[in-house]
Every structure is written in structure tokens, then in C-alpha cells.
mmCIF file of C-alpha atoms and ligand atoms in Angstrom:
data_model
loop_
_atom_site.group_PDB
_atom_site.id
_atom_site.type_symbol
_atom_site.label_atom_id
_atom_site.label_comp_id
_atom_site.label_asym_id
_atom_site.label_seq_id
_atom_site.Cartn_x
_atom_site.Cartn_y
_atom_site.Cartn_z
ATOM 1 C CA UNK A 1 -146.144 -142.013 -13.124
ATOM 2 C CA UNK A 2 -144.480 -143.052 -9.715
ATOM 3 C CA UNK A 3 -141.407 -140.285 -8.785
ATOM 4 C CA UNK A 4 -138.421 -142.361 -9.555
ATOM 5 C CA UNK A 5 -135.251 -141.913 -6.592
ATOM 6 C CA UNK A 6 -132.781 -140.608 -8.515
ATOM 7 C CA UNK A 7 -129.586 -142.378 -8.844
ATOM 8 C CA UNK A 8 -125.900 -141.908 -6.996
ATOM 9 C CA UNK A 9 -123.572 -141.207 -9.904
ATOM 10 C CA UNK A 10 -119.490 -141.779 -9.372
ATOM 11 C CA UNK A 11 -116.751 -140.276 -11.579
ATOM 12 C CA UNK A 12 -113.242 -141.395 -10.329
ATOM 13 C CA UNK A 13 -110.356 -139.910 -12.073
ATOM 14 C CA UNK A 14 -111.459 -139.761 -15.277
ATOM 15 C CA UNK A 15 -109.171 -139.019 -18.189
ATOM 16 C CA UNK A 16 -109.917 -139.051 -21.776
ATOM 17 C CA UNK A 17 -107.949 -138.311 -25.223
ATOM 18 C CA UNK A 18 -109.112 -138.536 -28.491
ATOM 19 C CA UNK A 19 -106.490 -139.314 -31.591
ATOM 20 C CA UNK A 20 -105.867 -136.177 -33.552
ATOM 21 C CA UNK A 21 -104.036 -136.361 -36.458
ATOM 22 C CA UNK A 22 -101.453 -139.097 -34.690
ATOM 23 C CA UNK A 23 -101.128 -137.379 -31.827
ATOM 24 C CA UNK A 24 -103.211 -137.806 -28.305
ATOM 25 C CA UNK A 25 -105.570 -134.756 -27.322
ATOM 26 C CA UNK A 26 -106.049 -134.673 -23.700
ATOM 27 C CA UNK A 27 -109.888 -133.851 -23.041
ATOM 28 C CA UNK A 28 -110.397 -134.998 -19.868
ATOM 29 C CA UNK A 29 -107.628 -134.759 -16.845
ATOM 30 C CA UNK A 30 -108.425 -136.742 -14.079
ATOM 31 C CA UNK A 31 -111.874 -135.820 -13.047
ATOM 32 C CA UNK A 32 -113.115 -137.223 -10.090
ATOM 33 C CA UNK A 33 -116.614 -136.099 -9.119
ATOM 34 C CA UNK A 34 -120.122 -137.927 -6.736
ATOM 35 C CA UNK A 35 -123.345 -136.739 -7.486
ATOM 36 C CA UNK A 36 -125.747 -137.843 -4.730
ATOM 37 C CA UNK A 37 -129.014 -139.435 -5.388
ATOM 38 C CA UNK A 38 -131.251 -136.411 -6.552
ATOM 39 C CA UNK A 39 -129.117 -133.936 -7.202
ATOM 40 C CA UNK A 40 -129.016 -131.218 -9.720
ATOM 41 C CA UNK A 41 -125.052 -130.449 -10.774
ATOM 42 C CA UNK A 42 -124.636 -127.274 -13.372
ATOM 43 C CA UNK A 43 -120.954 -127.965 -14.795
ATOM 44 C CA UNK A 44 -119.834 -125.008 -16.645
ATOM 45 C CA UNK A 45 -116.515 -124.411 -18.530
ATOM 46 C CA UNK A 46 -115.020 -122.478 -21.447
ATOM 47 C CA UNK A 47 -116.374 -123.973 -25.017
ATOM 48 C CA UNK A 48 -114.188 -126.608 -25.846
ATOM 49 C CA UNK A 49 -113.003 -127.427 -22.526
ATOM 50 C CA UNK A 50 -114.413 -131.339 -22.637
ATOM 51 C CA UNK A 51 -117.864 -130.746 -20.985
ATOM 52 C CA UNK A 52 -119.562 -133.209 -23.925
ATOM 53 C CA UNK A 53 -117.251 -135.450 -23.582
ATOM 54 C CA UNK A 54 -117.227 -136.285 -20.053
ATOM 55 C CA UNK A 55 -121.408 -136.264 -20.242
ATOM 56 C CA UNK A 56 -121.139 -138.356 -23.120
ATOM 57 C CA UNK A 57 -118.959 -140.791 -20.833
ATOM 58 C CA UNK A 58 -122.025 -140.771 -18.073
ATOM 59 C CA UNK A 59 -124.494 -141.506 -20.537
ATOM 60 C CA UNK A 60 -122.285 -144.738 -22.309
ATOM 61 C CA UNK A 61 -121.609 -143.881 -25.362
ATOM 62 C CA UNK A 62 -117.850 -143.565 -25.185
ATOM 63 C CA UNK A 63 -115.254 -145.056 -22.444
ATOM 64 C CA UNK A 64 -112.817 -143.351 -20.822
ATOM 65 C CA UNK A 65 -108.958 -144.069 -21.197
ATOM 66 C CA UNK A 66 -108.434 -144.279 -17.465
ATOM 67 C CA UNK A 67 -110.920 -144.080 -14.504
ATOM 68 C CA UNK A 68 -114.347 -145.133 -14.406
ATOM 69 C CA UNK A 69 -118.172 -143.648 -14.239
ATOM 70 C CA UNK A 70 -120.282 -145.709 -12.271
ATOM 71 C CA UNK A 71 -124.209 -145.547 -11.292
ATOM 72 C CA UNK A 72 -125.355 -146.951 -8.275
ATOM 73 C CA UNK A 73 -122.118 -148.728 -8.007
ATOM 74 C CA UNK A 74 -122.543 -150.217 -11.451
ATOM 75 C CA UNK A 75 -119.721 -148.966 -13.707
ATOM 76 C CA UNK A 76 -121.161 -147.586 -17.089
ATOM 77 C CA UNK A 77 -120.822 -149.649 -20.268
ATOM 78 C CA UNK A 78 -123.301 -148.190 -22.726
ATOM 79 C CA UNK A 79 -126.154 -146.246 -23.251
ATOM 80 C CA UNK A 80 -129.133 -147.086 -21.245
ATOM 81 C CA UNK A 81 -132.489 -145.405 -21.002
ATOM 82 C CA UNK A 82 -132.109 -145.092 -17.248
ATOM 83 C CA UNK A 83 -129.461 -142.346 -18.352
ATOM 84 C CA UNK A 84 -131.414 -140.669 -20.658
ATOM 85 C CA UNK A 85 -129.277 -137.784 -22.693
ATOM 86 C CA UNK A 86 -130.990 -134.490 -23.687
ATOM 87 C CA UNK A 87 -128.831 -132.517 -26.258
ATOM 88 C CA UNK A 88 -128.736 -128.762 -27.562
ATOM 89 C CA UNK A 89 -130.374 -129.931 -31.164
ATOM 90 C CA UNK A 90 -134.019 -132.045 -29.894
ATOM 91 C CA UNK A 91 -133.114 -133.958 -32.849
ATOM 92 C CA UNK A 92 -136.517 -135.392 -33.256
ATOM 93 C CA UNK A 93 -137.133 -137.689 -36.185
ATOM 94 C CA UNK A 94 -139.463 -135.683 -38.651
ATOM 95 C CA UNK A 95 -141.636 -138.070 -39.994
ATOM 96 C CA UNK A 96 -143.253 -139.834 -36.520
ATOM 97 C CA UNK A 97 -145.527 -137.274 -34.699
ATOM 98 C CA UNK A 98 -144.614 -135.538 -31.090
ATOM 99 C CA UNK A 99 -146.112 -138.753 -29.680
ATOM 100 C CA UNK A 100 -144.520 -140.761 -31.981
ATOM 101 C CA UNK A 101 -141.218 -139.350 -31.190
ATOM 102 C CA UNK A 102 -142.210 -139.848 -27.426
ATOM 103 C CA UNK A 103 -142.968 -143.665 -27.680
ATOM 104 C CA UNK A 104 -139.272 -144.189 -29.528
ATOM 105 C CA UNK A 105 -137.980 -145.758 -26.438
ATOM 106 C CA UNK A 106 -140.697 -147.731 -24.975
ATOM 107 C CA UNK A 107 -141.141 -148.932 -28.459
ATOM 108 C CA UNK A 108 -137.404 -150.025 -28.289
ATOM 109 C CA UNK A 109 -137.991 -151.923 -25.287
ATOM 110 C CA UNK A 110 -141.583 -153.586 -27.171
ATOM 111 C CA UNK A 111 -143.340 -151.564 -24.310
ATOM 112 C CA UNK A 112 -145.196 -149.245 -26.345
ATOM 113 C CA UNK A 113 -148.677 -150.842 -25.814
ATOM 114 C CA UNK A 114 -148.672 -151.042 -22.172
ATOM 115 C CA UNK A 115 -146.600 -148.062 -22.067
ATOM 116 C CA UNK A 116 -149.501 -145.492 -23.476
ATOM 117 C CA UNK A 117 -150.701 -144.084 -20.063
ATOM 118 C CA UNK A 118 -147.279 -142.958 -19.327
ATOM 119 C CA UNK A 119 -146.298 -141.907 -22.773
ATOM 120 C CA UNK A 120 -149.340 -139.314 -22.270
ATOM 121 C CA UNK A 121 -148.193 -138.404 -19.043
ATOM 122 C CA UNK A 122 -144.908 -137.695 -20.222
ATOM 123 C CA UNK A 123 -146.648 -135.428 -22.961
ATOM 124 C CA UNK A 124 -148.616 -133.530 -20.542
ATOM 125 C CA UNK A 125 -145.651 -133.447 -17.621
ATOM 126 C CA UNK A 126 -144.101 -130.966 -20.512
ATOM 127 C CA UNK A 127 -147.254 -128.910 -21.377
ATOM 128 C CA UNK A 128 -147.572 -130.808 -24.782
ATOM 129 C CA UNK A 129 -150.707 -132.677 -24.315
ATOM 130 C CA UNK A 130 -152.267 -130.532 -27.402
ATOM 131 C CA UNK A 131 -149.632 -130.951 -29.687
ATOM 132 C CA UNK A 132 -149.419 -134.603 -29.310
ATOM 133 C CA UNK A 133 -150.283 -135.150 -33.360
ATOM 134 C CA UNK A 134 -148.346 -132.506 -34.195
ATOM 135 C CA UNK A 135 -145.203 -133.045 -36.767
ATOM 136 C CA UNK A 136 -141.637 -132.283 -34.860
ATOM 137 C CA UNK A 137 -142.009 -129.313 -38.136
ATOM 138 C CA UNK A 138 -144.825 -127.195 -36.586
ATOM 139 C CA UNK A 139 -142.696 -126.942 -33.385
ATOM 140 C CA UNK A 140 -141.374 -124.086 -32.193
ATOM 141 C CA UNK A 141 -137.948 -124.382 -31.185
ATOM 142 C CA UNK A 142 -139.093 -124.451 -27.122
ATOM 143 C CA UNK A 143 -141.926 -127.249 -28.251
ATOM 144 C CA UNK A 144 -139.335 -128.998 -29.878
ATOM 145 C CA UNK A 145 -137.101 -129.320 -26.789
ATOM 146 C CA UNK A 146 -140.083 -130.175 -24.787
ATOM 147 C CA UNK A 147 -140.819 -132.960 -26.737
ATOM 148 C CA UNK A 148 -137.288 -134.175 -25.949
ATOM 149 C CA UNK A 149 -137.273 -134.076 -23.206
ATOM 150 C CA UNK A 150 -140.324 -136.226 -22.738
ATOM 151 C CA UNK A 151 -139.369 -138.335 -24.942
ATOM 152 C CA UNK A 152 -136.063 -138.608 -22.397
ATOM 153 C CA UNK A 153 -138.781 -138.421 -19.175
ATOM 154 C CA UNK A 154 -141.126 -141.339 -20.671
ATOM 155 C CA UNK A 155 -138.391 -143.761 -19.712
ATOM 156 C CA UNK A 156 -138.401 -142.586 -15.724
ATOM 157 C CA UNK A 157 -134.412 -142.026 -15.924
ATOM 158 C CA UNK A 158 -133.254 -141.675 -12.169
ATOM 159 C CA UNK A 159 -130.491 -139.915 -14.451
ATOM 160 C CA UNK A 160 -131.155 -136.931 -16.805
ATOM 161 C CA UNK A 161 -128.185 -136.249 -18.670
ATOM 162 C CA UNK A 162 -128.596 -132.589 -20.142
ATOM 163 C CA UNK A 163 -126.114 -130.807 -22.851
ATOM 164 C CA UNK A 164 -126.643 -127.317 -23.246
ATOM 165 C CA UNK A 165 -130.681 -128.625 -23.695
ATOM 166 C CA UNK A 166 -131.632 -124.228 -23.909
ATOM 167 C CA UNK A 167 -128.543 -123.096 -25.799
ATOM 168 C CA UNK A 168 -130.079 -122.733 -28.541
ATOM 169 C CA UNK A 169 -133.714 -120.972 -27.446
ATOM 170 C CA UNK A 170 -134.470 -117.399 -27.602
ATOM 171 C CA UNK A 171 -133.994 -116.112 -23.635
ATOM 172 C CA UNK A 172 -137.707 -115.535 -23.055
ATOM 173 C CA UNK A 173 -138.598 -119.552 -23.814
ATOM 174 C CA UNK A 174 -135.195 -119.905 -21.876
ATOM 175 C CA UNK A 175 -136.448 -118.536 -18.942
ATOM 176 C CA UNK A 176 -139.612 -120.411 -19.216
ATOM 177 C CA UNK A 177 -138.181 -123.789 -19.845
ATOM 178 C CA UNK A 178 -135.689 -123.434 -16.979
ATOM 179 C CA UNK A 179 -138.731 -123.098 -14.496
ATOM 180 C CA UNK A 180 -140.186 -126.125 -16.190
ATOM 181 C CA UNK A 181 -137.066 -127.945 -15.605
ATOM 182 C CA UNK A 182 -136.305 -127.224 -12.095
ATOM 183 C CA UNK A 183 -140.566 -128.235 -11.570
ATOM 184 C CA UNK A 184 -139.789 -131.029 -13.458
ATOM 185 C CA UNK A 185 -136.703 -131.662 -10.942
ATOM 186 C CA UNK A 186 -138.704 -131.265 -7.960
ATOM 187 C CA UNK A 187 -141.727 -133.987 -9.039
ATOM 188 C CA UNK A 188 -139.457 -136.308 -10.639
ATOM 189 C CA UNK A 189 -136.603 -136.842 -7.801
ATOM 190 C CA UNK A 190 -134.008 -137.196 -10.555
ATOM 191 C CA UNK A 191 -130.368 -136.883 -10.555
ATOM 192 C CA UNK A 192 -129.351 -134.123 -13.000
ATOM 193 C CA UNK A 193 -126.191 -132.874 -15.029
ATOM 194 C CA UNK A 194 -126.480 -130.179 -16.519
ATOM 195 C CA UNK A 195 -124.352 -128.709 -18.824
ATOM 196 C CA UNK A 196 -124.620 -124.960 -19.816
ATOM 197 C CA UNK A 197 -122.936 -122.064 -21.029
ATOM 198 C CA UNK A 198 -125.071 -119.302 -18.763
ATOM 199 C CA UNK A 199 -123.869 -119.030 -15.376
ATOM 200 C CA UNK A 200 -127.119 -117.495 -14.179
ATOM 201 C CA UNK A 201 -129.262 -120.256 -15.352
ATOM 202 C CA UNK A 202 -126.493 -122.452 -13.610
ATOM 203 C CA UNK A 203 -127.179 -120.715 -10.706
ATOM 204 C CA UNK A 204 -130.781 -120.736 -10.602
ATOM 205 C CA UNK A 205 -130.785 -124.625 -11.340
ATOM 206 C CA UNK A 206 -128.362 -126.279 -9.495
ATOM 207 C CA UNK A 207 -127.587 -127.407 -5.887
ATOM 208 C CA UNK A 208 -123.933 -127.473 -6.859
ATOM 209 C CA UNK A 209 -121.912 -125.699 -9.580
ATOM 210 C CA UNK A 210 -118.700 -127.324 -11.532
ATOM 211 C CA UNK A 211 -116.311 -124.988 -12.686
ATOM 212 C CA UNK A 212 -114.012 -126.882 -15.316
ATOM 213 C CA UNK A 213 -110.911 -125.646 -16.642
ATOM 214 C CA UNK A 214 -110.248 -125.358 -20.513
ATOM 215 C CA UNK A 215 -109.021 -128.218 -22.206
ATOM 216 C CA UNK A 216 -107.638 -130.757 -20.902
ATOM 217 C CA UNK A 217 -110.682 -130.165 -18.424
ATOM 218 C CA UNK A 218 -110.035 -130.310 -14.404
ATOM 219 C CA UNK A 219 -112.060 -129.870 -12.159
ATOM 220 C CA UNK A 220 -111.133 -125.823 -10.942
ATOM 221 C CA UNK A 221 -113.901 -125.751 -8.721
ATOM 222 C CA UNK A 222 -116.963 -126.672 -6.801
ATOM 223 C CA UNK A 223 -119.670 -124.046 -5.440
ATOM 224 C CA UNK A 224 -122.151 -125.158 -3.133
ATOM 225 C CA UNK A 225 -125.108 -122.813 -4.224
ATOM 226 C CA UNK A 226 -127.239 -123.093 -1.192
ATOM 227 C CA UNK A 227 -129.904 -120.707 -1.763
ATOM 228 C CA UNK A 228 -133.528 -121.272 -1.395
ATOM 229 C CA UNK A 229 -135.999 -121.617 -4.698
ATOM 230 C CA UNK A 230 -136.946 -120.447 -6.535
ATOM 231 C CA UNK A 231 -133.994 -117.911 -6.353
ATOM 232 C CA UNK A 232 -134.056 -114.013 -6.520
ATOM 233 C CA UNK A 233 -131.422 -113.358 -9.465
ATOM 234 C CA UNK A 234 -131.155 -109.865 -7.977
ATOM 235 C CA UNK A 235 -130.574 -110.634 -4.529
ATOM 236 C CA UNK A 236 -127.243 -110.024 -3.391
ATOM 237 C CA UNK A 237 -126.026 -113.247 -2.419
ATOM 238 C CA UNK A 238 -127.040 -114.454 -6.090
ATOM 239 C CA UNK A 239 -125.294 -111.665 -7.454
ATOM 240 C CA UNK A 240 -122.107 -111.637 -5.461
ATOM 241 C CA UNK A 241 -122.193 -115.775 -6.646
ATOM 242 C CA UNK A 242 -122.233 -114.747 -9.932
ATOM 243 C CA UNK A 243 -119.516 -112.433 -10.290
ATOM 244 C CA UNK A 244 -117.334 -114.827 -8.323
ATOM 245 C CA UNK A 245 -118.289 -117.574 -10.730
ATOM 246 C CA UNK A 246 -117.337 -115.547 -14.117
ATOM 247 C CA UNK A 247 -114.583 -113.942 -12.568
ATOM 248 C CA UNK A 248 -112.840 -117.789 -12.227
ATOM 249 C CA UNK A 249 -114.108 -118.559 -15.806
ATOM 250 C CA UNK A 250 -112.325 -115.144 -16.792
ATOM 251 C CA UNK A 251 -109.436 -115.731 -14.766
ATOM 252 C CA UNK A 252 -109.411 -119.362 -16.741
ATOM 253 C CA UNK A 253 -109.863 -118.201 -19.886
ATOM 254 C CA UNK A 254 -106.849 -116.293 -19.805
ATOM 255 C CA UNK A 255 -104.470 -118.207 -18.077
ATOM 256 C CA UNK A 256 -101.929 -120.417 -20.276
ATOM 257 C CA UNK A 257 -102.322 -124.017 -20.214
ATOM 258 C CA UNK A 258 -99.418 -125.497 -18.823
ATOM 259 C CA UNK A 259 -99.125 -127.427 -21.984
ATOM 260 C CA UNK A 260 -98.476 -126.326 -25.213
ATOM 261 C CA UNK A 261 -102.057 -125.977 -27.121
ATOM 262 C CA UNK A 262 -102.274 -128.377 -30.537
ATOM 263 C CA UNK A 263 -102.270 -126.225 -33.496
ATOM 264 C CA UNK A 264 -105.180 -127.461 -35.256
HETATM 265 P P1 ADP M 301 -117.249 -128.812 -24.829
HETATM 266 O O1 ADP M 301 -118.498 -129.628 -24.781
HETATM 267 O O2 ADP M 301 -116.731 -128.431 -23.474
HETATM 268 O O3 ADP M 301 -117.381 -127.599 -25.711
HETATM 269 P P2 ADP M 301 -116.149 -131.193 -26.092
HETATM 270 O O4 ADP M 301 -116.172 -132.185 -25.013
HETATM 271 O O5 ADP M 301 -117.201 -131.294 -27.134
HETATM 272 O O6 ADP M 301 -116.098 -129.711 -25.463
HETATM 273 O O7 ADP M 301 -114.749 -131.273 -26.845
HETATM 274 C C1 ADP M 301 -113.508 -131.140 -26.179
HETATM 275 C C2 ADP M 301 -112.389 -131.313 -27.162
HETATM 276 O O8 ADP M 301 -112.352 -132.664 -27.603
HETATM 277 C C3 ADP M 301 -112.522 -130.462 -28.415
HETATM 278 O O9 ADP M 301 -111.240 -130.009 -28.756
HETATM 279 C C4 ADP M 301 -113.065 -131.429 -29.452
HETATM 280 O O10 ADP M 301 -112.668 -131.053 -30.732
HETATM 281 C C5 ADP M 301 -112.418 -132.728 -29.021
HETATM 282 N N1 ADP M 301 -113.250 -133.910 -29.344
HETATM 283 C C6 ADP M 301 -114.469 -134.193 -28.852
HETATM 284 N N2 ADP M 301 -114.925 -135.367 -29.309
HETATM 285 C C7 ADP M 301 -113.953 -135.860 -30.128
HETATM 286 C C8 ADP M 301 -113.806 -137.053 -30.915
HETATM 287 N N3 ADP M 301 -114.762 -137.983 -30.944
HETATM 288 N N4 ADP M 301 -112.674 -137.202 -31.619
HETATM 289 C C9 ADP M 301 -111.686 -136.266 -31.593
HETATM 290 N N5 ADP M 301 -111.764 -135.128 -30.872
HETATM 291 C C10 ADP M 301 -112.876 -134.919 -30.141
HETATM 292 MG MG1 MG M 302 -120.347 -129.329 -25.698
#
């Protein structure tokens, strides 16, 4: 596999509702954001706050109200495998084998023949080389994300969309997998978004951390992280970072929206 250059990504004042029983819900509230070719962005937020949505918007599958998401100056009109999307669930299908979950895309694209060399690589870029035959059943929950995310990797995205991809894995395999993603990061050349819910694994990831505000999601802040890796969580510049970071999701968590809430 050649190291793909990862793509510039543009989100200009974004805003996005969703109909809720006859009524607009603002999500999204004029989020304007540039992620620079290669880049690693952690956006964290309170649950709820429209983090799915707007990654949902980079990777195509919905459009926003107002504003626009563009890649390398192309404006985004639906899915593509260039912007491959890793979620929390690997959602692999159950009856096609690890590989055969792998070669879904370059299958889609009638690429699957010529495509084998790099299907394996993908397989063994993720440590799964020996579980190739394997059904997406005999996976642990850590194999099973791995094979996501090669099956995401096979296509050479210069975008890796990511939502919450470790939420769900036990903090040991978390801890693992994160050092296989930033490696991954580092060969690859990628851009990546990240979504998560742990501000330390933000923090260990990213070059530059999103803080959203809840619902209808603004941007609160940016934080240039700007420490070398791999990074010493119990250095004090990581964990002076930290604090500041959870104290703004505190402080955002408990401040009113300046709109009344929907009482859904
Ligand atoms: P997060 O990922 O930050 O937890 P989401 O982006 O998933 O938040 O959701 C933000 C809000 O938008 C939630 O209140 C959710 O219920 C609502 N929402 C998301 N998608 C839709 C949809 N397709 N239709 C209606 N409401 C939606
Ligand atoms: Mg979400």
C-alpha cells in the first residue's frame, strides 16, 4: 500500500435541524471548522450535543440545512469510500468472513480481484492476518473493531471518519487500540475526526481538540494540543490540559441553553 496524503476538509457554518414532532430541533449552530491535510481532530461534547450528526454530514450521508462541508474544495454530496466512516458498533455482516467483510468495498467498486494484495495488507496493517477466515462471531469485541476498521483502511481514505470507534471496548483493548490508531495515523498520512467521549484518549490522539457545546452544538472551543508522542498522560502539561478540558465540558454541562430545551 502507497501512504495516501490525507485530504483538506472545510466546514463553513454549518447548521442542521431535524423535524421533531412538527417542530425544528436545532443540532447543529453554525459550525465552521478546516482540518488540514493530515490532521488528527478529537471533537468532544456532552452526549447529545450533535457530534454524529455533524460527522455524519462529512461522511455524505445527510446534508446540512445551511452551510456546506467540502473536501479538497469539492463540496460533499454522498457517501464515498474516500471518507470512509468507522462507528461505535463494527457492524460487520455475520455471514462473510473477516476477509470477506474486508473486500465489501473493493467488491462494490468490482475491484475485488485485483484488489487482493491490498485487502491482505489491510488485514495485517490491523494485526488480523490470522483471523482472516474467521466469522465476525469468534471476534472479540477489539478484533471486531479491527476488522472495521480495515475494512474502512482497504479503500486508502485520505479521510477516516471515526464515531466513538472504542466506546464500547473494555479500557485495556482501549488503550491498545488507541496506540494502533495513532501508528496507523502516522503510516497512513490520513486526515482524521475523531469523535469520543474520553478526554484523555482525546488528548493522547489528536493534534487539535474540539470542544462543542450541548445541543444546538457550537463550536466552544479549540485546543491546540502540541505535545510530543507518544504523550506522558502523567506529565504535567497533559494533566493541567486535561483538567482545563473537563472543567469547560463541566462548566457546559451546567450552563442553561439560551433556548428553551424541547420536552421530549
Ligand atoms: P451526539 O452524537 O453528540 O450524542 P447526535 O448528533 O447523535 O448527538 O444527536 C443530536 C440530537 O439530534 C439528538 O437530540 C438526537 O436525538 C437528534 N437527532 C439525530 N439524528 C436525528 C434524526 N435523523 N432525526 C431526528 N433527530 C435526530
Ligand atoms: Mg453520537
Amino acid at each position: 500500500m502507497v501512504r495516501t496524503a490525507g485530504a483538506a476538509i472545510e466546514i463553513r457554518n454549518v447548521t442542521q435541524a431535524f423535524r421533531s414532532g412538527g417542530d425544528d430541533l436545532p443540532v447543529l449552530d453554525n459550525v465552521s471548522l478546516s482540518v488540514a491535510p493530515g490532521e488528527l481532530v478529537a471533537l468532544v461534547g456532552p452526549s447529545g450535543s450533535g457530534k454524529s450528526t455533524l460527522i455524519r454530514l462529512l461522511a455524505g450521508l445527510d446534508q446540512p440545512l445551511f452551510g456546506s462541508v467540502s473536501v479538497d474544495g469539492k463540496v460533499v454530496k454522498s457517501p464515498d469510500p474516500s471518507r470512509s466512516l468507522v462507528f461505535q458498533d463494527p457492524t460487520l455482516l455475520p455471514w462473510r468472513t473477516v476477509r470477506g467483510n474486508v473486500a465489501i468495498g473493493p467488491q462494490a467498486r468490482g475491484v475485488a480481484n485485483r484488489s487482493k494484495q491490498r485487502i491482505d495488507e489491510a488485514l495485517e496493517l490491523v494485526g488480523l492476518t490470522d483471523f482472516a477466515d474467521a466469522w465476525p462471531a469468534q471476534l472479540s469485541g477489539g478484533m471486531a473493531q479491527r476488522a472495521a476498521l480495515a475494512r474502512a483502511l482497504v479503500n486508502d481514505p485520505p479521510v477516516l471518519l471515526l464515531d466513538e470507534p472504542l466506546g464500547k471496548l473494555d479500557s485495556l483493548t482501549r488503550r491498545v487500540l488507541q496506540g494502533e490508531l495513532l501508528r496507523l495515523w502516522q503510516e497512513r498520512g490520513f486526515t482524521a475526526v475523531l469523535i469520543t467521549h474520553d478526554v484523555t484518549e482525546a488528548l493522547v490522539l489528536a493534534d487539535r481538540l474540539v470542544v462543542l457545546s450541548p445541543r444546538p452544538a457550537r463550536i466552544r472551543e479549540v485546543v491546540e494540543i502540541g505535545l510530543a508522542r507518544p504523550r506522558d498522560q502523567s506529565s504535567p502539561e497533559f494533566v493541567q490540559l486535561r483538567a482545563r478540558i473537563l472543567a469547560l465540558l463541566d462548566e457546559e454541562a451546567t450552563t442553561p441553553p439560551d433556548e428553551l430545551e424541547d420536552v421530549h
